[in-house]
Amino acid sequence: MSSFDLLSPNMQKKIWEMRWEEFTPIQDKAIPAIIETDDDIIISSGTASGKTEAAFLPILTLIEDTAKQSLKVLYVSPLKALINNQFERIESLCKDIGIPIHKWHGDVLQSKKKKFIQNPAGILQITPESIESLFINRTSMIPHIFNKLDFIVIDEIHSFLDVERGIQLRSLLARIEKVINKRPRYIGLSATIDNFEFVKQWVNFRNTDRVRIIHEKGYDKELLYHLMHFQRIEANKKPIELYEDIRELTREAKAIIFCNSREEVEYSTVLLNRLAQKEGEGETYYPHHSSIDKKERKFVEKTIAESTSPKSVIATSSLELGIDIGSIDIVIQVDSTYTVSSLRQRLGRSGRKQGSSSMLQLYSTMEDSLVQSLAVMELVLEKWVEPSQGYKQPFDILFHQIISMCQQYNGIKRSQLIQEIKSNDAFHDLDIEDINELLNYMIEREILEQLPVVQELIIGIVGERILRSREFYSVFMTREQYDVFSGTKQIGTIDKSPFINIKDRIILAGKLWEIYDIDSKRNKIYVSKASQGDPPKYSGDGGKIHQRIGEKMMEIICSDNFFEYIDEKAADCLKEIRIPYHSYEVTPQQRVIWRKKDELVFETYTGTTIYQTLMWMLRTKGVDVKTVDGVGRIKITMPPEEDILKVFDDIKNSTWCAEDVMKGVLERETFVSKFSFYLPERLRDKMHIANEIDIENTLSYLKSYTFRLIEL
DNA sequence: GACCTGCTGCGGGTTG
């Protein structure tokens, strides 16, 4: 039977109404998989391939008859915006057949939530944090809401796999299963991912054979791409020629211009609008990032989506996931992304019009960024993508979930709590001793309290304070912010810092402002219009780069490869970068330590986890490691009579245990997360070891390369 | 070298 024939008459009718002539390849595969098997299904493919319908056409076919009486589908999304977006898309499928669909997140009115609770039926769209709030604030309603649940659909499932938020979600879903004593089918929707074994484990570790991966690899569309280099003059100043070139490129086209920081977005918006104004144009470039007020961002999204004249949006990764901004002619990336998957997602945002090709313009403004841009682009072309690693030994989330569970049960025997933890998919591989240590520690600190007679655990005084905070629901870290107001209108936020003063001039939401009042108690700043300003400084924490990118960079530097998609300046710059490596005949199987008197610069060209582990090993061996930069250049101070290569040999030939590596880790370098501060030191170290240290691959890195000390 | 994500319930006042 064809996919179409498998669908219910009502769904077939929908397809006629939507005037679809054919299914996308992913839909063609997903429909029979969902209808004809009982397996969990992961649907993995690029943007705009119709994954939502691939899941919901067959799901609706299966639940059509029963969904009016009870809740059949729980749809989980990482973004409220995505819920609002998908609501309309799914609603149009549910219309006429009377299947209700409900939204539940922080912006949804209480009255609507109450209405849903009175008669839970059909489909519920929710965020992980709102599931958490159900467990805390509406505990007794959970069986009533979920007891007939058949499907759990997780949208953008890839965004949960490697982060604490994913562990929280995994735990919450396991807890729902426990309450209703039933396991609904899981349907995951994902951008292209790798490491399917891991995804299967995540979804159903008890029975990975019952998880089916439906995967579409390549791109349907032709990809046109080009790289140009505009060397920075000073560290922080990009040349005006770069902006002139972007202006040229976007004069007749609608573009998303991705920058790597909010600061760059603000600065570029002002500059590009100045260039446009010189040509007599009005506002043409709009900024988009998380510190711009939501209303303003919505306005920008709408302006871009609806505009018929060429208008462009300048954004951070805020526009990487599925927010709808209409069709885009060209994607511009200024300096390299940190991951291959990010570039892949971004270029998927262009050429959404039928038949048009995707256009990608890369720019680099520094030597490292040029090589990294090439490496990342080459890996995209090889169709490689970072595999999921998972979030290991999640004691911080266990801490959080123990509080949540104690609230849920309102008193639970310790043995029963441990049993619940061990049977939870999120925590099944944690050691029982560690769980016990954490429980004891929590009782000691009055986060939990052990009731004397009944021997039950309840939430303690300190735990109550943590639980009752608005901050409890989410498990990721955020910074303290000032809200910035012009009159009564909020413009956005800036990081709270003692260095912000009255009369400071800032750029925010693409406009210039002067601060005239700071209300530190209420975290509010008041501004008026100004004619000059600099973007505010936002602080962030660097992410990890995969080993494969480092290796690719070294391959590019050591080879003579000519890239036909790069301009002359980029080619000249690359040539310049290659000179020392070529003159010393360095090969990709080698790594170089450049020596200038007492100072050594070791260019690791590998991934973050490996070069950090190596740095800590070097410290443990008494080597004075000074700094390490984002691409893994380790600066070492060592007198000339000492031999660094001998230290490498020593490290290579030693037997390492994680505790030895930990001796080289500085306090400020240890693992940090929102709830890690509440953990006993040993468990925090254990998290650091599991997530940040990789002894095996570091030793094999040392064994597989030849290291050369070259005097400069 | 960074970016992104979400979130009470209740009482009191106002509005339709």
JSON list of N, CA and C in Angstrom, two decimals, chain A residues 214-261:
[
{"chain": "A", "resi": 214, "resn": "ILE", "atom": "N", "xyz": [14.41, 7.06, 10.79]},
{"chain": "A", "resi": 214, "resn": "ILE", "atom": "CA", "xyz": [14.05, 7.39, 9.41]},
{"chain": "A", "resi": 214, "resn": "ILE", "atom": "C", "xyz": [14.89, 8.59, 9.04]},
{"chain": "A", "resi": 215, "resn": "HIS", "atom": "N", "xyz": [15.75, 8.42, 8.08]},
{"chain": "A", "resi": 215, "resn": "HIS", "atom": "CA", "xyz": [16.81, 9.39, 7.89]},
{"chain": "A", "resi": 215, "resn": "HIS", "atom": "C", "xyz": [16.92, 9.78, 6.42]},
{"chain": "A", "resi": 216, "resn": "GLU", "atom": "N", "xyz": [16.97, 11.08, 6.17]},
{"chain": "A", "resi": 216, "resn": "GLU", "atom": "CA", "xyz": [17.24, 11.58, 4.82]},
{"chain": "A", "resi": 216, "resn": "GLU", "atom": "C", "xyz": [18.50, 12.40, 4.90]},
{"chain": "A", "resi": 217, "resn": "LYS", "atom": "N", "xyz": [19.53, 11.96, 4.23]},
{"chain": "A", "resi": 217, "resn": "LYS", "atom": "CA", "xyz": [20.80, 12.65, 4.43]},
{"chain": "A", "resi": 217, "resn": "LYS", "atom": "C", "xyz": [20.93, 13.92, 3.59]},
{"chain": "A", "resi": 218, "resn": "GLY", "atom": "N", "xyz": [21.15, 13.79, 2.33]},
{"chain": "A", "resi": 218, "resn": "GLY", "atom": "CA", "xyz": [21.60, 14.92, 1.50]},
{"chain": "A", "resi": 218, "resn": "GLY", "atom": "C", "xyz": [20.65, 16.10, 1.43]},
{"chain": "A", "resi": 219, "resn": "TYR", "atom": "N", "xyz": [20.99, 17.05, 0.61]},
{"chain": "A", "resi": 219, "resn": "TYR", "atom": "CA", "xyz": [20.13, 18.21, 0.37]},
{"chain": "A", "resi": 219, "resn": "TYR", "atom": "C", "xyz": [19.45, 18.00, -0.98]},
{"chain": "A", "resi": 220, "resn": "ASP", "atom": "N", "xyz": [18.20, 18.41, -1.05]},
{"chain": "A", "resi": 220, "resn": "ASP", "atom": "CA", "xyz": [17.53, 18.33, -2.34]},
{"chain": "A", "resi": 220, "resn": "ASP", "atom": "C", "xyz": [18.02, 19.44, -3.24]},
{"chain": "A", "resi": 221, "resn": "LYS", "atom": "N", "xyz": [18.41, 20.52, -2.58]},
{"chain": "A", "resi": 221, "resn": "LYS", "atom": "CA", "xyz": [18.69, 21.72, -3.35]},
{"chain": "A", "resi": 221, "resn": "LYS", "atom": "C", "xyz": [20.16, 21.88, -3.66]},
{"chain": "A", "resi": 222, "resn": "GLU", "atom": "N", "xyz": [20.40, 22.54, -4.76]},
{"chain": "A", "resi": 222, "resn": "GLU", "atom": "CA", "xyz": [21.76, 22.87, -5.11]},
{"chain": "A", "resi": 222, "resn": "GLU", "atom": "C", "xyz": [22.26, 23.93, -4.13]},
{"chain": "A", "resi": 223, "resn": "LEU", "atom": "N", "xyz": [23.52, 23.82, -3.74]},
{"chain": "A", "resi": 223, "resn": "LEU", "atom": "CA", "xyz": [24.09, 24.79, -2.81]},
{"chain": "A", "resi": 223, "resn": "LEU", "atom": "C", "xyz": [25.16, 25.62, -3.51]},
{"chain": "A", "resi": 224, "resn": "LEU", "atom": "N", "xyz": [24.96, 26.94, -3.50]},
{"chain": "A", "resi": 224, "resn": "LEU", "atom": "CA", "xyz": [25.98, 27.83, -4.05]},
{"chain": "A", "resi": 224, "resn": "LEU", "atom": "C", "xyz": [26.68, 28.49, -2.88]},
{"chain": "A", "resi": 225, "resn": "TYR", "atom": "N", "xyz": [28.01, 28.44, -2.86]},
{"chain": "A", "resi": 225, "resn": "TYR", "atom": "CA", "xyz": [28.71, 28.98, -1.70]},
{"chain": "A", "resi": 225, "resn": "TYR", "atom": "C", "xyz": [29.99, 29.66, -2.11]},
{"chain": "A", "resi": 226, "resn": "HIS", "atom": "N", "xyz": [30.41, 30.60, -1.28]},
{"chain": "A", "resi": 226, "resn": "HIS", "atom": "CA", "xyz": [31.55, 31.43, -1.62]},
{"chain": "A", "resi": 226, "resn": "HIS", "atom": "C", "xyz": [32.14, 31.98, -0.34]},
{"chain": "A", "resi": 227, "resn": "LEU", "atom": "N", "xyz": [33.46, 32.13, -0.29]},
{"chain": "A", "resi": 227, "resn": "LEU", "atom": "CA", "xyz": [34.09, 32.68, 0.90]},
{"chain": "A", "resi": 227, "resn": "LEU", "atom": "C", "xyz": [34.98, 33.87, 0.53]},
{"chain": "A", "resi": 228, "resn": "MET", "atom": "N", "xyz": [34.86, 34.96, 1.29]},
{"chain": "A", "resi": 228, "resn": "MET", "atom": "CA", "xyz": [35.72, 36.13, 1.08]},
{"chain": "A", "resi": 228, "resn": "MET", "atom": "C", "xyz": [36.42, 36.49, 2.38]},
{"chain": "A", "resi": 229, "resn": "HIS", "atom": "N", "xyz": [37.63, 37.01, 2.24]},
{"chain": "A", "resi": 229, "resn": "HIS", "atom": "CA", "xyz": [38.40, 37.38, 3.43]},
{"chain": "A", "resi": 229, "resn": "HIS", "atom": "C", "xyz": [38.62, 38.88, 3.47]},
{"chain": "A", "resi": 230, "resn": "PHE", "atom": "N", "xyz": [38.29, 39.48, 4.60]},
{"chain": "A", "resi": 230, "resn": "PHE", "atom": "CA", "xyz": [38.60, 40.89, 4.85]},
{"chain": "A", "resi": 230, "resn": "PHE", "atom": "C", "xyz": [39.35, 40.97, 6.17]},
{"chain": "A", "resi": 231, "resn": "GLN", "atom": "N", "xyz": [40.66, 41.09, 6.09]},
{"chain": "A", "resi": 231, "resn": "GLN", "atom": "CA", "xyz": [41.49, 41.03, 7.29]},
{"chain": "A", "resi": 231, "resn": "GLN", "atom": "C", "xyz": [41.18, 42.18, 8.26]},
{"chain": "A", "resi": 232, "resn": "ARG", "atom": "N", "xyz": [41.03, 41.86, 9.54]},
{"chain": "A", "resi": 232, "resn": "ARG", "atom": "CA", "xyz": [40.86, 42.88, 10.57]},
{"chain": "A", "resi": 232, "resn": "ARG", "atom": "C", "xyz": [42.13, 43.68, 10.71]},
{"chain": "A", "resi": 233, "resn": "ILE", "atom": "N", "xyz": [41.97, 44.97, 10.97]},
{"chain": "A", "resi": 233, "resn": "ILE", "atom": "CA", "xyz": [43.16, 45.82, 11.16]},
{"chain": "A", "resi": 233, "resn": "ILE", "atom": "C", "xyz": [43.59, 45.73, 12.60]},
{"chain": "A", "resi": 234, "resn": "GLU", "atom": "N", "xyz": [42.64, 46.00, 13.51]},
{"chain": "A", "resi": 234, "resn": "GLU", "atom": "CA", "xyz": [42.92, 45.78, 14.93]},
{"chain": "A", "resi": 234, "resn": "GLU", "atom": "C", "xyz": [42.08, 44.60, 15.38]},
{"chain": "A", "resi": 235, "resn": "ALA", "atom": "N", "xyz": [42.39, 44.12, 16.58]},
{"chain": "A", "resi": 235, "resn": "ALA", "atom": "CA", "xyz": [41.72, 42.93, 17.07]},
{"chain": "A", "resi": 235, "resn": "ALA", "atom": "C", "xyz": [40.20, 43.07, 17.01]},
{"chain": "A", "resi": 236, "resn": "ASN", "atom": "N", "xyz": [39.70, 44.27, 17.33]},
{"chain": "A", "resi": 236, "resn": "ASN", "atom": "CA", "xyz": [38.26, 44.40, 17.46]},
{"chain": "A", "resi": 236, "resn": "ASN", "atom": "C", "xyz": [37.58, 45.15, 16.32]},
{"chain": "A", "resi": 237, "resn": "LYS", "atom": "N", "xyz": [38.33, 45.53, 15.32]},
{"chain": "A", "resi": 237, "resn": "LYS", "atom": "CA", "xyz": [37.76, 46.33, 14.25]},
{"chain": "A", "resi": 237, "resn": "LYS", "atom": "C", "xyz": [37.73, 45.59, 12.92]},
{"chain": "A", "resi": 238, "resn": "LYS", "atom": "N", "xyz": [36.54, 45.33, 12.47]},
{"chain": "A", "resi": 238, "resn": "LYS", "atom": "CA", "xyz": [36.41, 44.74, 11.14]},
{"chain": "A", "resi": 238, "resn": "LYS", "atom": "C", "xyz": [36.46, 45.85, 10.11]},
{"chain": "A", "resi": 239, "resn": "PRO", "atom": "N", "xyz": [37.08, 45.61, 8.97]},
{"chain": "A", "resi": 239, "resn": "PRO", "atom": "CA", "xyz": [37.25, 46.69, 8.00]},
{"chain": "A", "resi": 239, "resn": "PRO", "atom": "C", "xyz": [35.91, 47.10, 7.38]},
{"chain": "A", "resi": 240, "resn": "ILE", "atom": "N", "xyz": [35.81, 48.38, 7.03]},
{"chain": "A", "resi": 240, "resn": "ILE", "atom": "CA", "xyz": [34.59, 48.91, 6.44]},
{"chain": "A", "resi": 240, "resn": "ILE", "atom": "C", "xyz": [34.27, 48.21, 5.11]},
{"chain": "A", "resi": 241, "resn": "GLU", "atom": "N", "xyz": [35.31, 47.75, 4.44]},
{"chain": "A", "resi": 241, "resn": "GLU", "atom": "CA", "xyz": [35.10, 47.06, 3.15]},
{"chain": "A", "resi": 241, "resn": "GLU", "atom": "C", "xyz": [34.21, 45.83, 3.31]},
{"chain": "A", "resi": 242, "resn": "LEU", "atom": "N", "xyz": [34.31, 45.18, 4.45]},
{"chain": "A", "resi": 242, "resn": "LEU", "atom": "CA", "xyz": [33.46, 44.01, 4.71]},
{"chain": "A", "resi": 242, "resn": "LEU", "atom": "C", "xyz": [31.99, 44.43, 4.65]},
{"chain": "A", "resi": 243, "resn": "TYR", "atom": "N", "xyz": [31.68, 45.53, 5.34]},
{"chain": "A", "resi": 243, "resn": "TYR", "atom": "CA", "xyz": [30.28, 45.96, 5.39]},
{"chain": "A", "resi": 243, "resn": "TYR", "atom": "C", "xyz": [29.82, 46.47, 4.02]},
{"chain": "A", "resi": 244, "resn": "GLU", "atom": "N", "xyz": [30.74, 47.11, 3.30]},
{"chain": "A", "resi": 244, "resn": "GLU", "atom": "CA", "xyz": [30.39, 47.55, 1.94]},
{"chain": "A", "resi": 244, "resn": "GLU", "atom": "C", "xyz": [30.06, 46.36, 1.05]},
{"chain": "A", "resi": 245, "resn": "ASP", "atom": "N", "xyz": [30.80, 45.29, 1.25]},
{"chain": "A", "resi": 245, "resn": "ASP", "atom": "CA", "xyz": [30.55, 44.10, 0.45]},
{"chain": "A", "resi": 245, "resn": "ASP", "atom": "C", "xyz": [29.20, 43.47, 0.82]},
{"chain": "A", "resi": 246, "resn": "ILE", "atom": "N", "xyz": [28.90, 43.43, 2.13]},
{"chain": "A", "resi": 246, "resn": "ILE", "atom": "CA", "xyz": [27.61, 42.89, 2.55]},
{"chain": "A", "resi": 246, "resn": "ILE", "atom": "C", "xyz": [26.48, 43.75, 1.99]},
{"chain": "A", "resi": 247, "resn": "ARG", "atom": "N", "xyz": [26.70, 45.07, 2.02]},
{"chain": "A", "resi": 247, "resn": "ARG", "atom": "CA", "xyz": [25.69, 45.99, 1.48]},
{"chain": "A", "resi": 247, "resn": "ARG", "atom": "C", "xyz": [25.44, 45.69, 0.00]},
{"chain": "A", "resi": 248, "resn": "GLU", "atom": "N", "xyz": [26.52, 45.53, -0.73]},
{"chain": "A", "resi": 248, "resn": "GLU", "atom": "CA", "xyz": [26.46, 45.20, -2.16]},
{"chain": "A", "resi": 248, "resn": "GLU", "atom": "C", "xyz": [25.59, 43.96, -2.39]},
{"chain": "A", "resi": 249, "resn": "LEU", "atom": "N", "xyz": [25.89, 42.95, -1.57]},
{"chain": "A", "resi": 249, "resn": "LEU", "atom": "CA", "xyz": [25.25, 41.64, -1.72]},
{"chain": "A", "resi": 249, "resn": "LEU", "atom": "C", "xyz": [23.78, 41.66, -1.34]},
{"chain": "A", "resi": 250, "resn": "THR", "atom": "N", "xyz": [23.40, 42.57, -0.44]},
{"chain": "A", "resi": 250, "resn": "THR", "atom": "CA", "xyz": [22.04, 42.54, 0.08]},
{"chain": "A", "resi": 250, "resn": "THR", "atom": "C", "xyz": [21.19, 43.69, -0.45]},
{"chain": "A", "resi": 251, "resn": "ARG", "atom": "N", "xyz": [21.75, 44.46, -1.37]},
{"chain": "A", "resi": 251, "resn": "ARG", "atom": "CA", "xyz": [21.00, 45.59, -1.91]},
{"chain": "A", "resi": 251, "resn": "ARG", "atom": "C", "xyz": [19.72, 45.12, -2.59]},
{"chain": "A", "resi": 252, "resn": "GLU", "atom": "N", "xyz": [19.81, 44.00, -3.29]},
{"chain": "A", "resi": 252, "resn": "GLU", "atom": "CA", "xyz": [18.65, 43.50, -4.03]},
{"chain": "A", "resi": 252, "resn": "GLU", "atom": "C", "xyz": [18.13, 42.18, -3.47]},
{"chain": "A", "resi": 253, "resn": "ALA", "atom": "N", "xyz": [18.65, 41.77, -2.31]},
{"chain": "A", "resi": 253, "resn": "ALA", "atom": "CA", "xyz": [18.28, 40.44, -1.82]},
{"chain": "A", "resi": 253, "resn": "ALA", "atom": "C", "xyz": [17.85, 40.48, -0.36]},
{"chain": "A", "resi": 254, "resn": "LYS", "atom": "N", "xyz": [17.08, 39.48, 0.01]},
{"chain": "A", "resi": 254, "resn": "LYS", "atom": "CA", "xyz": [16.67, 39.32, 1.39]},
{"chain": "A", "resi": 254, "resn": "LYS", "atom": "C", "xyz": [17.64, 38.33, 2.04]},
{"chain": "A", "resi": 255, "resn": "ALA", "atom": "N", "xyz": [18.28, 38.75, 3.12]},
{"chain": "A", "resi": 255, "resn": "ALA", "atom": "CA", "xyz": [19.32, 37.89, 3.69]},
{"chain": "A", "resi": 255, "resn": "ALA", "atom": "C", "xyz": [19.16, 37.72, 5.20]},
{"chain": "A", "resi": 256, "resn": "ILE", "atom": "N", "xyz": [19.69, 36.62, 5.72]},
{"chain": "A", "resi": 256, "resn": "ILE", "atom": "CA", "xyz": [19.99, 36.55, 7.15]},
{"chain": "A", "resi": 256, "resn": "ILE", "atom": "C", "xyz": [21.48, 36.66, 7.26]},
{"chain": "A", "resi": 257, "resn": "ILE", "atom": "N", "xyz": [21.94, 37.61, 8.07]},
{"chain": "A", "resi": 257, "resn": "ILE", "atom": "CA", "xyz": [23.36, 37.78, 8.29]},
{"chain": "A", "resi": 257, "resn": "ILE", "atom": "C", "xyz": [23.66, 37.29, 9.70]},
{"chain": "A", "resi": 258, "resn": "PHE", "atom": "N", "xyz": [24.34, 36.14, 9.79]},
{"chain": "A", "resi": 258, "resn": "PHE", "atom": "CA", "xyz": [24.66, 35.58, 11.10]},
{"chain": "A", "resi": 258, "resn": "PHE", "atom": "C", "xyz": [25.98, 36.12, 11.61]},
{"chain": "A", "resi": 259, "resn": "CYS", "atom": "N", "xyz": [25.98, 36.65, 12.82]},
{"chain": "A", "resi": 259, "resn": "CYS", "atom": "CA", "xyz": [27.21, 37.08, 13.48]},
{"chain": "A", "resi": 259, "resn": "CYS", "atom": "C", "xyz": [27.40, 36.19, 14.71]},
{"chain": "A", "resi": 260, "resn": "ASN", "atom": "N", "xyz": [28.62, 36.18, 15.24]},
{"chain": "A", "resi": 260, "resn": "ASN", "atom": "CA", "xyz": [28.89, 35.27, 16.35]},
{"chain": "A", "resi": 260, "resn": "ASN", "atom": "C", "xyz": [28.64, 35.85, 17.73]},
{"chain": "A", "resi": 261, "resn": "SER", "atom": "N", "xyz": [28.29, 37.12, 17.81]},
{"chain": "A", "resi": 261, "resn": "SER", "atom": "CA", "xyz": [27.96, 37.66, 19.13]},
{"chain": "A", "resi": 261, "resn": "SER", "atom": "C", "xyz": [26.89, 38.74, 19.00]}
]
